[in-house]
Amino acid sequence: MKKDIKIPQATTKRLPLYYRFLQNFANAGKQRVSSQELSEAMKIDSATIRRDFSYFGALGKKGYGYDVAYLLEFFRQILDQDEGANVALIGVGNLGSALLKYNFQKNHNTRIVVAFDTKAPMEGHEINGIPVYHPDRLEEMYQKYNAELAILTVSSRSAQMIADRLAAINAKGILNFTPVRLNVPESMKVMNIDLAVELEALIYLIRNSD
């Protein structure tokens, strides 16, 4: 990666997609791929792909394209695919329950190892094989299960309070499903997923397309 270059968050979000589609090409026996072929497979314009790749230096050759095996190994290392990530889920309502059931089945290195919910007993119980505790034990159990980041699916009124508690125990990041924009230390990374906003944007695109 080029030194002193800050990777835009939009590019960061596409990196796992590149890795996934490169795996598909590799599984199909393809040895090299062009940005146009990636574009057609991923439904992302080729200029965006070339720009994303340019942040990491010369990954391909003009007239040749990209070596699939090389790119796959490159993104595997960039994304730390060899190193697992333990995740804590906070809030086991409808969305949280669905995430517990799914538990990143397509990504063997990322897994929910512990969850918290206000309806859970203090001593904890299991849902889909995952221990679930009352939030009063958040700090204790987050550290016991070596969680690295948290998924937040709590109510809006609780979101910032939970974020503050996570910051106090040096959690590295939050995947935030609440509509609240969280205030966290610079050392903590946050990605916001607002399903209502995404749906409204999709409706706008549908109604304003030619």
XYZ file of C-alpha atoms in Angstrom, residues 16 86 97 136:
4
model
C -14.094 -7.829 1.034
C -14.222 -12.392 17.700
C -31.541 -12.897 16.626
C -24.670 -5.542 33.294
